[in-house]
Short mmCIF file of C-alpha atoms and ligand atoms in Angstrom, two decimals:
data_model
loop_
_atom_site.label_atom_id
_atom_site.label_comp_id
_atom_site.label_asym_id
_atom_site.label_seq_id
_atom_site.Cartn_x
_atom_site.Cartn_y
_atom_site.Cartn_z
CA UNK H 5 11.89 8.20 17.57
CA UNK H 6 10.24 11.03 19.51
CA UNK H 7 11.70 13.38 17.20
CA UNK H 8 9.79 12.03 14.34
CA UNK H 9 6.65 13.71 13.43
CA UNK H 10 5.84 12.89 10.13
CA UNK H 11 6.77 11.17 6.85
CA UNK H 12 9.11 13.71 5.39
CA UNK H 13 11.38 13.10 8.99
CA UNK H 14 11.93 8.98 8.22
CA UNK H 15 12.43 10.28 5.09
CA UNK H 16 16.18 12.17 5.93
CA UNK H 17 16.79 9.22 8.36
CA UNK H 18 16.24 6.51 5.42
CA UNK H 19 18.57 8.85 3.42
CA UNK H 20 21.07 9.30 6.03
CA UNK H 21 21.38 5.03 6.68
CA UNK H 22 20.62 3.73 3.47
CA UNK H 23 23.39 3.50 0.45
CA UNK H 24 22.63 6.26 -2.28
CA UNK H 25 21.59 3.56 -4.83
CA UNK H 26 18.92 1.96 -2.88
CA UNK H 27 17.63 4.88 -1.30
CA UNK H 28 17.62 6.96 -4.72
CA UNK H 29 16.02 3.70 -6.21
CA UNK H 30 13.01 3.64 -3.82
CA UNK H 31 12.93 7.81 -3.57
CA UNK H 32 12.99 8.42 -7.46
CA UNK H 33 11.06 8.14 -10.89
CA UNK H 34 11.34 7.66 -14.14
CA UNK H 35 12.97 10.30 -16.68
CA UNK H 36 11.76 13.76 -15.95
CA UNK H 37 10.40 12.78 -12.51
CA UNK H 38 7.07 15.28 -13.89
CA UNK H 39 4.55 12.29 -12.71
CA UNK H 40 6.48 11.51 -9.66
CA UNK H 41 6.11 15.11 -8.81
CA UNK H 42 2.25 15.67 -9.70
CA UNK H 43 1.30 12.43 -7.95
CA UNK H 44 2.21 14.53 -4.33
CA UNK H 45 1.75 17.85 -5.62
CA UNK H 46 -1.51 17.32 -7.33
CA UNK H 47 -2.77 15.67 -4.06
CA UNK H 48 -1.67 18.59 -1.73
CA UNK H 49 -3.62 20.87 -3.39
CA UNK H 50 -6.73 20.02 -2.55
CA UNK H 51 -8.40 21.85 0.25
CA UNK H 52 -10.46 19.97 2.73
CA UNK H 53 -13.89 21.79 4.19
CA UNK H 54 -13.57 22.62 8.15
CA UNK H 55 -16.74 22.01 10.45
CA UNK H 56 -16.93 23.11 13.58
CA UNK H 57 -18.92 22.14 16.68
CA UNK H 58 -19.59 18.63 15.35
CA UNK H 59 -19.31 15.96 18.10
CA UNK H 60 -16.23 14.04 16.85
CA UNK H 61 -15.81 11.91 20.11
CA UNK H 62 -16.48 8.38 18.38
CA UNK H 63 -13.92 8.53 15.03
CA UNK H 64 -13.63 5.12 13.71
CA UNK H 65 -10.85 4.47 11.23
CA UNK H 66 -11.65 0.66 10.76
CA UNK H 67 -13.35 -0.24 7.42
CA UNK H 68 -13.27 -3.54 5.24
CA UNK H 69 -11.15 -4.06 2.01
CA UNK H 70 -12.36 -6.64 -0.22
CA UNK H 71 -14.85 -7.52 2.38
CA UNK H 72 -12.20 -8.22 5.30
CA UNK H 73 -12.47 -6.16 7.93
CA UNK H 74 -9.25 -3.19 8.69
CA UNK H 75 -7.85 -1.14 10.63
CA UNK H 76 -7.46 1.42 8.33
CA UNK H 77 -8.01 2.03 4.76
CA UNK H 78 -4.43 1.58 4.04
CA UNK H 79 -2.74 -1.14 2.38
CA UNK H 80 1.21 -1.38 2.27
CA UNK H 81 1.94 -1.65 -1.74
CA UNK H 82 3.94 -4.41 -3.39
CA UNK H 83 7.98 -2.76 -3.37
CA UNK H 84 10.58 -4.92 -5.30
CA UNK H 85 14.04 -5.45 -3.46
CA UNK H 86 12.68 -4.30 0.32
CA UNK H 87 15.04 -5.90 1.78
CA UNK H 88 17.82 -4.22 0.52
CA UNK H 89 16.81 -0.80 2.13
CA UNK H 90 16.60 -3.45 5.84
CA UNK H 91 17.97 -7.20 6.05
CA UNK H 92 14.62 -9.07 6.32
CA UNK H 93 12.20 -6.08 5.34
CA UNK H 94 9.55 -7.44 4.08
CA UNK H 95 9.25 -10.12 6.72
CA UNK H 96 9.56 -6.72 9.44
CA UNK H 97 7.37 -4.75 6.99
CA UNK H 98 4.85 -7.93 7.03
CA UNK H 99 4.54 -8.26 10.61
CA UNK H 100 4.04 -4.10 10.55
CA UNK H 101 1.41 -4.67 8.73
CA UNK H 102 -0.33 -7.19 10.08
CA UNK H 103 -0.05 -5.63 14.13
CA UNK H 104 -1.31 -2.77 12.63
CA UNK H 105 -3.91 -5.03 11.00
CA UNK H 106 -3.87 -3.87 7.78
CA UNK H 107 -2.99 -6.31 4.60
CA UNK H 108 0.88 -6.42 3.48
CA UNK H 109 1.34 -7.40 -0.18
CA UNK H 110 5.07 -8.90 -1.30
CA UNK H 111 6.44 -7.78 -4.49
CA UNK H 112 7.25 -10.85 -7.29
CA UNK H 113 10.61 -9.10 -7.03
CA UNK H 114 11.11 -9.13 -3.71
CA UNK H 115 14.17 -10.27 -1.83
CA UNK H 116 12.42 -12.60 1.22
CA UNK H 117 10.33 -15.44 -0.90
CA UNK H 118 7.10 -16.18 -0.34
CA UNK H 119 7.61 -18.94 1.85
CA UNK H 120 10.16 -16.95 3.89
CA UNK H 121 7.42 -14.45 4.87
CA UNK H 122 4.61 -16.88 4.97
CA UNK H 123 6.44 -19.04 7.72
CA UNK H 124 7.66 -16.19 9.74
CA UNK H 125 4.28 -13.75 9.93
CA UNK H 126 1.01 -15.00 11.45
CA UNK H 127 -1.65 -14.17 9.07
CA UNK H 128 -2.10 -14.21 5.42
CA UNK H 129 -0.72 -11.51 3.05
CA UNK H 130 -1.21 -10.65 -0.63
CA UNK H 131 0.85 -11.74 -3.08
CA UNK H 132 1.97 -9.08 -6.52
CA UNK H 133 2.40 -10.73 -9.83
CA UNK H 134 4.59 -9.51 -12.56
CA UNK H 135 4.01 -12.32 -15.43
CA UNK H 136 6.96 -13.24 -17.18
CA UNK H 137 7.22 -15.20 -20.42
CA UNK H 138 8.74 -17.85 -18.58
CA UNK H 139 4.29 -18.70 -17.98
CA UNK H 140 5.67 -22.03 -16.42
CA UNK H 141 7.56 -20.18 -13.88
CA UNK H 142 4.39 -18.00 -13.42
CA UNK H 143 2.16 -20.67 -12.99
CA UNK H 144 4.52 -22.36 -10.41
CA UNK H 145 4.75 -19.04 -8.32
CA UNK H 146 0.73 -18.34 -8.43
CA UNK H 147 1.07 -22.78 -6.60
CA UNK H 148 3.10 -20.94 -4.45
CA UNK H 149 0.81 -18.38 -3.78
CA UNK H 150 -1.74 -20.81 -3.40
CA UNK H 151 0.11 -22.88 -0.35
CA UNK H 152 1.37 -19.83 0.86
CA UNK H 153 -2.75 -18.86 2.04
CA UNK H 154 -2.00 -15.74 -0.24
CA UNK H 155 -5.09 -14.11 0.68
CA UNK H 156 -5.36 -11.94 -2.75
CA UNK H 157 -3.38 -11.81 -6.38
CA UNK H 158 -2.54 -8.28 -7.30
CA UNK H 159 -1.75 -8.48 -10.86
CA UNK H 160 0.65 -5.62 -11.99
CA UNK H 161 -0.19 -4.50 -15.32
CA UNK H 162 1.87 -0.98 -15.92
CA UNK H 163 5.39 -2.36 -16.76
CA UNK H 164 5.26 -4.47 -19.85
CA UNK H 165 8.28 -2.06 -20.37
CA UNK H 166 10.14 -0.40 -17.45
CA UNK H 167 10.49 3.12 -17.33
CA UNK H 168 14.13 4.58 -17.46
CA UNK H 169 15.25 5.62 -13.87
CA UNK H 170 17.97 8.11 -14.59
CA UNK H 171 19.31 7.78 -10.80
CA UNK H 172 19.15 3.90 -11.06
CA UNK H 173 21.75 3.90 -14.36
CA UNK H 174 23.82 6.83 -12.80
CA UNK H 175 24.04 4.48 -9.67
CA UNK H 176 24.85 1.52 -11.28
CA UNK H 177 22.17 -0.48 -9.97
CA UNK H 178 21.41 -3.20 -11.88
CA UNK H 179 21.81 -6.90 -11.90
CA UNK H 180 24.60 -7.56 -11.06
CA UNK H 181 25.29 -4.16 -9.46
CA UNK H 182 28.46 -2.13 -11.05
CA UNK H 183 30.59 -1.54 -8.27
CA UNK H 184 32.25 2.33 -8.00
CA UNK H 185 34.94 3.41 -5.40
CA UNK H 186 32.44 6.02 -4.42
CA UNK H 187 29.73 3.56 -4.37
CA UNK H 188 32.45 1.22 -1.80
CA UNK H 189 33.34 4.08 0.27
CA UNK H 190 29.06 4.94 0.29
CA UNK H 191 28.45 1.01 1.75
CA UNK H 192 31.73 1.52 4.16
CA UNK H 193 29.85 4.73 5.64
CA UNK H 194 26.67 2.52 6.55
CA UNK H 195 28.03 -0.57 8.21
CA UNK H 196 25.01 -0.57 10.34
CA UNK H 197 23.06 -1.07 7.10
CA UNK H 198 25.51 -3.80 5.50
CA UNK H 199 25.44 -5.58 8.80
CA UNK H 200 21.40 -5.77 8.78
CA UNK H 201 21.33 -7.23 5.53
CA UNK H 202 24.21 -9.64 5.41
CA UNK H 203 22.13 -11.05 8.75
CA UNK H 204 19.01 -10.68 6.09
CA UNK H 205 17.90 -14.71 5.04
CA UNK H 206 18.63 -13.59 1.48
CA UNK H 207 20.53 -10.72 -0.79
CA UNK H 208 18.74 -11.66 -4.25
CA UNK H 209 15.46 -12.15 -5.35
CA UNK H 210 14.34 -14.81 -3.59
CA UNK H 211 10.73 -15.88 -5.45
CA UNK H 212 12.96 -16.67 -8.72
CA UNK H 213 16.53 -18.33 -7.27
CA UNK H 214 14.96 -21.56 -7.09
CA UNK H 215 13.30 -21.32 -10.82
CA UNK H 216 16.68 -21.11 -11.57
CA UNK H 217 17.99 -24.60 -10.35
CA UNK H 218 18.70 -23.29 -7.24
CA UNK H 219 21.50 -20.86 -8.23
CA UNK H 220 21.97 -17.84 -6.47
CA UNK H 221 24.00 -16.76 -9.30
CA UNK H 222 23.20 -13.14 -9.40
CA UNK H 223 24.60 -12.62 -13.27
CA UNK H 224 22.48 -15.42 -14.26
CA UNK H 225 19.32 -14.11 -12.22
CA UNK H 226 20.34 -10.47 -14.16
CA UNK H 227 20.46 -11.87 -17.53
CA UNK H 228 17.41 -14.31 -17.21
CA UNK H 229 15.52 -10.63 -15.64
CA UNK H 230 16.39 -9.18 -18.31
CA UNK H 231 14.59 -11.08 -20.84
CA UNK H 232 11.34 -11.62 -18.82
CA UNK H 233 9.05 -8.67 -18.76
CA UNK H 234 6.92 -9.56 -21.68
CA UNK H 235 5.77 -7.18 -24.29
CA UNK H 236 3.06 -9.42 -25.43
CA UNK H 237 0.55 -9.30 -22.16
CA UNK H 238 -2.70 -8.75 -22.55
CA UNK H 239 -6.48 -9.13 -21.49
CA UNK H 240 -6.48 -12.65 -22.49
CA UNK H 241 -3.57 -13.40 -20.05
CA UNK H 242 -6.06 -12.03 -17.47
CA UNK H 243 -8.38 -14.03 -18.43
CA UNK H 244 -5.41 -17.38 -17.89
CA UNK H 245 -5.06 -16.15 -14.74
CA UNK H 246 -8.18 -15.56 -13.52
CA UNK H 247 -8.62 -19.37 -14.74
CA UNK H 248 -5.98 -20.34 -12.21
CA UNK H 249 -6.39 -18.46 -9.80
CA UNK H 250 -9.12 -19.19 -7.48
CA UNK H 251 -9.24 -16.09 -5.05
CA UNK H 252 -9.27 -12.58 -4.84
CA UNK H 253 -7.79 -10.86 -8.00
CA UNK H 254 -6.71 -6.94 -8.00
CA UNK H 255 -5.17 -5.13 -11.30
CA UNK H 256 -2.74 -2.57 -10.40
CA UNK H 257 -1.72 0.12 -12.68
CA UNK H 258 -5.07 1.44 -14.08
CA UNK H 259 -5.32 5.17 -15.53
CA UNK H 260 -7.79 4.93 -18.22
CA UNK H 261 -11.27 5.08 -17.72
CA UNK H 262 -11.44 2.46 -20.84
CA UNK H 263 -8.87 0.01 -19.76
CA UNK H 264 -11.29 0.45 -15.90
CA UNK H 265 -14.45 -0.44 -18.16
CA UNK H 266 -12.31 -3.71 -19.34
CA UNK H 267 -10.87 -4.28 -15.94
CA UNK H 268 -14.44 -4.42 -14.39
CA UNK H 269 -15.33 -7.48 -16.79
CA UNK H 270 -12.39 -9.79 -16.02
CA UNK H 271 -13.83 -11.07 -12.70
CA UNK H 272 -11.21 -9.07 -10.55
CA UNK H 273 -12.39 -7.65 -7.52
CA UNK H 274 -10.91 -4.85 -7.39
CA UNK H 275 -8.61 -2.52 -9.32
CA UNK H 276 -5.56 0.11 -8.28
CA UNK H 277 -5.88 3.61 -9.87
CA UNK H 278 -2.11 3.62 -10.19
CA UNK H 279 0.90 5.16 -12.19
CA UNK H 280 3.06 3.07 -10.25
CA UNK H 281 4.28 5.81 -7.99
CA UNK H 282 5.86 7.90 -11.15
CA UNK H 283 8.24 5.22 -11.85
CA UNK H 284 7.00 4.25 -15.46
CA UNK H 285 4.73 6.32 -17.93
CA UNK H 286 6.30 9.65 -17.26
CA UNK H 287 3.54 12.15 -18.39
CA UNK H 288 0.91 10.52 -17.57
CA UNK H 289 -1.81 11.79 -15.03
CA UNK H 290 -1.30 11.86 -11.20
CA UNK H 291 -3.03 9.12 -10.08
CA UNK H 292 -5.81 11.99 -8.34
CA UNK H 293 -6.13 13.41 -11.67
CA UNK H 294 -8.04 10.62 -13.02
CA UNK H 295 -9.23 8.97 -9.76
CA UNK H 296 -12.69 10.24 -9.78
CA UNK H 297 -13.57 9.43 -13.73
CA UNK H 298 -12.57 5.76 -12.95
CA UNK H 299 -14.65 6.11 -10.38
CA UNK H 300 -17.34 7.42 -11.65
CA UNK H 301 -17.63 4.57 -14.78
CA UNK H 302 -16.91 1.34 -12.57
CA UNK H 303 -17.05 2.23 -8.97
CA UNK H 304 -20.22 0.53 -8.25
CA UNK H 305 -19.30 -2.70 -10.02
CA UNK H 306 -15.99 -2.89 -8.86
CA UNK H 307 -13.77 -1.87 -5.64
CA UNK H 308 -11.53 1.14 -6.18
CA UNK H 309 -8.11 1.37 -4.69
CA UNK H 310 -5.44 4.08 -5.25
CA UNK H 311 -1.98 4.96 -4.90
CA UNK H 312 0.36 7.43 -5.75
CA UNK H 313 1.75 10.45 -3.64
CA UNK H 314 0.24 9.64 -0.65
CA UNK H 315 2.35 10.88 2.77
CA UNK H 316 0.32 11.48 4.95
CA UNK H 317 -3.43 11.34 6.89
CA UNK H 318 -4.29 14.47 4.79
CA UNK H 319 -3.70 12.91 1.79
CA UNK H 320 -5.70 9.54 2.54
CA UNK H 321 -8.68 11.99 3.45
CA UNK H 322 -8.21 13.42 -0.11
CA UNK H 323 -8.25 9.87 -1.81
CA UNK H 324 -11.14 8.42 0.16
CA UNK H 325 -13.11 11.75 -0.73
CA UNK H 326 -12.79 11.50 -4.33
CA UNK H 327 -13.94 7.76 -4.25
CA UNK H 328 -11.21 5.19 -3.35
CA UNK H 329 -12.19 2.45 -1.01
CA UNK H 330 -8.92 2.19 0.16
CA UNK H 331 -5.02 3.40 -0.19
CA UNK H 332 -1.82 1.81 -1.26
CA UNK H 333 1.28 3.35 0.41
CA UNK H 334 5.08 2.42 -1.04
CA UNK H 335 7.35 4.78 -0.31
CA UNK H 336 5.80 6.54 2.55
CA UNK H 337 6.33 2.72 4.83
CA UNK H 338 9.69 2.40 3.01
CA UNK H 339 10.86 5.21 4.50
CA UNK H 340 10.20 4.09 7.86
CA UNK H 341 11.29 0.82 6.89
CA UNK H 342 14.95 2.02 5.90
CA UNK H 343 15.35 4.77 8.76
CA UNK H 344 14.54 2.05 11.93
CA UNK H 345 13.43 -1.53 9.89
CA UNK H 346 9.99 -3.19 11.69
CA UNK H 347 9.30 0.26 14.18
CA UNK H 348 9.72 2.25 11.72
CA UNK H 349 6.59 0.54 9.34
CA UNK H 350 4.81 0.98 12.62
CA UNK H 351 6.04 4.67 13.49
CA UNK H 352 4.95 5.52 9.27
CA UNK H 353 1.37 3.72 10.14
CA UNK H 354 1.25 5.74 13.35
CA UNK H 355 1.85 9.35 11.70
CA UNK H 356 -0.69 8.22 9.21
CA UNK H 357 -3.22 6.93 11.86
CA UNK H 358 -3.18 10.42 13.97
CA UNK H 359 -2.71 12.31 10.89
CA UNK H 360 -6.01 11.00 9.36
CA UNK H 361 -8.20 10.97 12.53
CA UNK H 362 -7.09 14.56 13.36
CA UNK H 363 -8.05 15.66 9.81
CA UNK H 364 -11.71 13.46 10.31
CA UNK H 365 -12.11 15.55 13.30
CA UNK H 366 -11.47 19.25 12.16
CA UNK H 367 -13.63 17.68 8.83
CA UNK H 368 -16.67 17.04 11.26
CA UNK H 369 -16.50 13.15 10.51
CA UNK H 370 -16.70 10.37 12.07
CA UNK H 371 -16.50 7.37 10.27
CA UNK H 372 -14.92 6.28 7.07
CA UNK H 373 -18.15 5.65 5.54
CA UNK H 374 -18.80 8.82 5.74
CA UNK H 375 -15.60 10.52 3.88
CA UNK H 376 -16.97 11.96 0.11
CA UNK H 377 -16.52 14.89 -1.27
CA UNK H 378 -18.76 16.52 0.95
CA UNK H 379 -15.64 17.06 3.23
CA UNK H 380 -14.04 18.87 0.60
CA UNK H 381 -13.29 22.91 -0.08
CA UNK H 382 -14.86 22.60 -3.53
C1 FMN O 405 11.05 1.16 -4.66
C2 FMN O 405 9.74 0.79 -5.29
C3 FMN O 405 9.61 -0.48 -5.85
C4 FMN O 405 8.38 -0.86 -6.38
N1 FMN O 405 8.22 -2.15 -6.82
C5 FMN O 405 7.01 -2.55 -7.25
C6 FMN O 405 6.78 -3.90 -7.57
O1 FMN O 405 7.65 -4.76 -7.44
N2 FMN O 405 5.55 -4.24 -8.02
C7 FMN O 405 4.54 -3.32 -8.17
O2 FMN O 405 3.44 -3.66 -8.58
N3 FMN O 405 4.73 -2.03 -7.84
C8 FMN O 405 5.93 -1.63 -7.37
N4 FMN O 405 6.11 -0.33 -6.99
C9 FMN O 405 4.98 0.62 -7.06
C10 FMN O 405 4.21 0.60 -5.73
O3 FMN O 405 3.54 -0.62 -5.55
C11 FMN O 405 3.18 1.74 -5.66
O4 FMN O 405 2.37 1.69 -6.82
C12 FMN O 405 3.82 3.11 -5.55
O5 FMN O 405 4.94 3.08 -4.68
C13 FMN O 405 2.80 4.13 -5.03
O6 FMN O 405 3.34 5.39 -4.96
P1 FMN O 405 3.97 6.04 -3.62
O7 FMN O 405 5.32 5.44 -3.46
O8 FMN O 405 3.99 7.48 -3.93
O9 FMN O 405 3.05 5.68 -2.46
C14 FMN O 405 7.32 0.07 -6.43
C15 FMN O 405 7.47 1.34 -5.88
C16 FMN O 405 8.66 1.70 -5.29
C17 FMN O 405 8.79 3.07 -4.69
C1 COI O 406 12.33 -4.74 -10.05
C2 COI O 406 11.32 -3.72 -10.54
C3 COI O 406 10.70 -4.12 -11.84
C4 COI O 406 10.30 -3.50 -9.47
C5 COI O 406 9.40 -2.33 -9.72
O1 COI O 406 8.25 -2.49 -10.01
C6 COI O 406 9.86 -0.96 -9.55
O2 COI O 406 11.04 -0.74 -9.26
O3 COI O 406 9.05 -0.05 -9.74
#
């Protein structure tokens, strides 16, 4: 992997390995793509401050994130269907993570269950909630959570209604997936790939095959999907969930310096400034846009993560400058994750790492405490 030197590079390798409709899936947004494209764009543009002859010997990247000591201020974001872009990738994603030792949250939707990562990783790792309107089911998988040692709930509040993903429909991925010549001869072309995940423990989400009596049934799974995402949520479902569950509670998906003032009074720890990478609310705000009013109204009563854009060092500097505690990364570890599966987590973590502590250093800073906007160009 000597060749790789940044995010961008496991980037063309994920493209080159993976079939078109998962990479496109994890690589795309919804509709015009205009919020995918401002979350990196609007993030690149801001110019950092250099300092020069400031001793920059001692940089320290480690900080705490909800109170638990890190590594890093990074945080690899909840991705449904990982393992489809590597058999087993979010128990290799995981175990990235946690060597890395920085927290690893599994997606509701992803393809390893809970109990398949939680009895092949060492430490805890958060768990992502979508709530369905199945609540039985819900409650059951927060229980799960619960004897898993989940070590924080991030409720997902942005996709009461999914965005349109004009590259998923054009692919045919859904559930079950429509199946194309091209789309055959695509999957014949990456046998490496096929191989991986047919040795994978599962090929379907595996946190709601057992809800369903066990079946495995992929049309049923589609159909009962289908129905699920409920319309209906709201703050008193926080409130229900909260009531259950007993430990650390994050909402992710929070633009709105309103719905931040109501997210600060539910008890939650912490919340994501999030669009959801530019897969849903096309149109609305890069997530830098409207980091620092959130900020700003309920940083000091409650702890501000971000995501959205972020590939690279430089662009965790920016976020931590303008007042997040901490990032969330998706695509930038899924790209490492598809090019070379567990190495390549830990090759996106390492071009992050150097990338971050080099840009401390020509920033005159040494510590992460010290990152505000003092280190910016404006
Ligand atoms: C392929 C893919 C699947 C995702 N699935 C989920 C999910 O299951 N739950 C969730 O809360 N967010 C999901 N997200 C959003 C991410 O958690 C995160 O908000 C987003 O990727 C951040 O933007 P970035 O990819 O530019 O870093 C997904 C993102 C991607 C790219
Ligand atoms: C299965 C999807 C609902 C997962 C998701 O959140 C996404 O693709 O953005």
């Amino acid at each position: 992997m000597k060749h790789i030197t940044c995010i961008e590079d496991l980037r063309q390798v994920h493209k080159r390995k993976v079939p078109k409709a998962f990479f496109d899936y994890a690589d795309r947004g919804s509709y015009s793509e205009d919020t995918l494209r401002a979350n990196v764009d609007d993030l690149q543009q801001i110019k950092f401050r250099q300092r020069i002859l400031v001793d920059v010997s001692k940089r320290d990247l480690s900080t705490t994130i909800l109170g638990e000591p890190a590594a890093l201020p990074l945080i690899l974001a909840p991705v449904g269907l990982t393992g489809m872009q590597y058999g087993d990738g979010e128990i290799h994603a995981c175990r990235a993570a946690q060597a890395a030792g920085i927290p690893y949250t599994l997606s509701t939707m992803s393809i390893c269950s809970i109990e398949d990562v939680a009895a092949n990783v060492d430490k805890p790792f958060w768990f992502q909630l979508y709530v369905m309107k199945d609540r039985g089911f819900i409650k059951a998988l927060i229980e799960r959570a619960i004897a898993a040692k989940c070590s924080a709930l991030v409720l997902t509040v942005d996709l009461q209604v999914i965005g349109q993903r004009h590259a998923d429909i054009k692919n045919g991925m859904t559930v079950p997936p429509e199946w194309s010549l091209s789309k055959l001869v695509d999957f014949a072309t990456k046998p490496a790939w096929v191989a991986g995940v047919l040795r994978g423990k599962r090929r379907t989400f595996g946190n709601l095959v057992g809800h369903l009596k066990g079946t495995d049934d992929i049309t049923a799974l589609g159909t009962w999907i289908a129905t699920q995402f409920d319309t209906t949520l709201n703050w008193k479902d926080v409130e229900w969930i909260r009531s259950i569950w007993p430990g650390k509670l994050i909402l992710k998906g929070i633009l709105d310096v309103e719905d931040a003032e109501e997210a600060a009074k539910t008890g939650a720890q912490a919340l994501v400034v999030s669009n959801h990478g530019g897969r849903q609310l096309d149109g609305a705000p890069s997530s830098i846009e409207v980091l620092p009013e959130v900020v700003d109204a309920v940083g000091s009563r409650i702890e501000i993560l971000f995501d959205g854009g972020i590939r690279s060092g430089q662009d965790v500097m920016r976020a931590l400058a303008l007042g997040a505690k901490s990032c969330m990364i998706g695509r930038a570890y899924i790209h490492g994750l598809g090019a070379y599966g567990g190495p390549g987590v830990a090759k996106a973590l390492d071009i992050i790492r150097n990338e971050l502590s080099v840009t401390m250093g020509l920033c005159g800073v040494n510590t992460i405490a010290e990152i505000d906007d003092h280190v910016l160009a404006i």
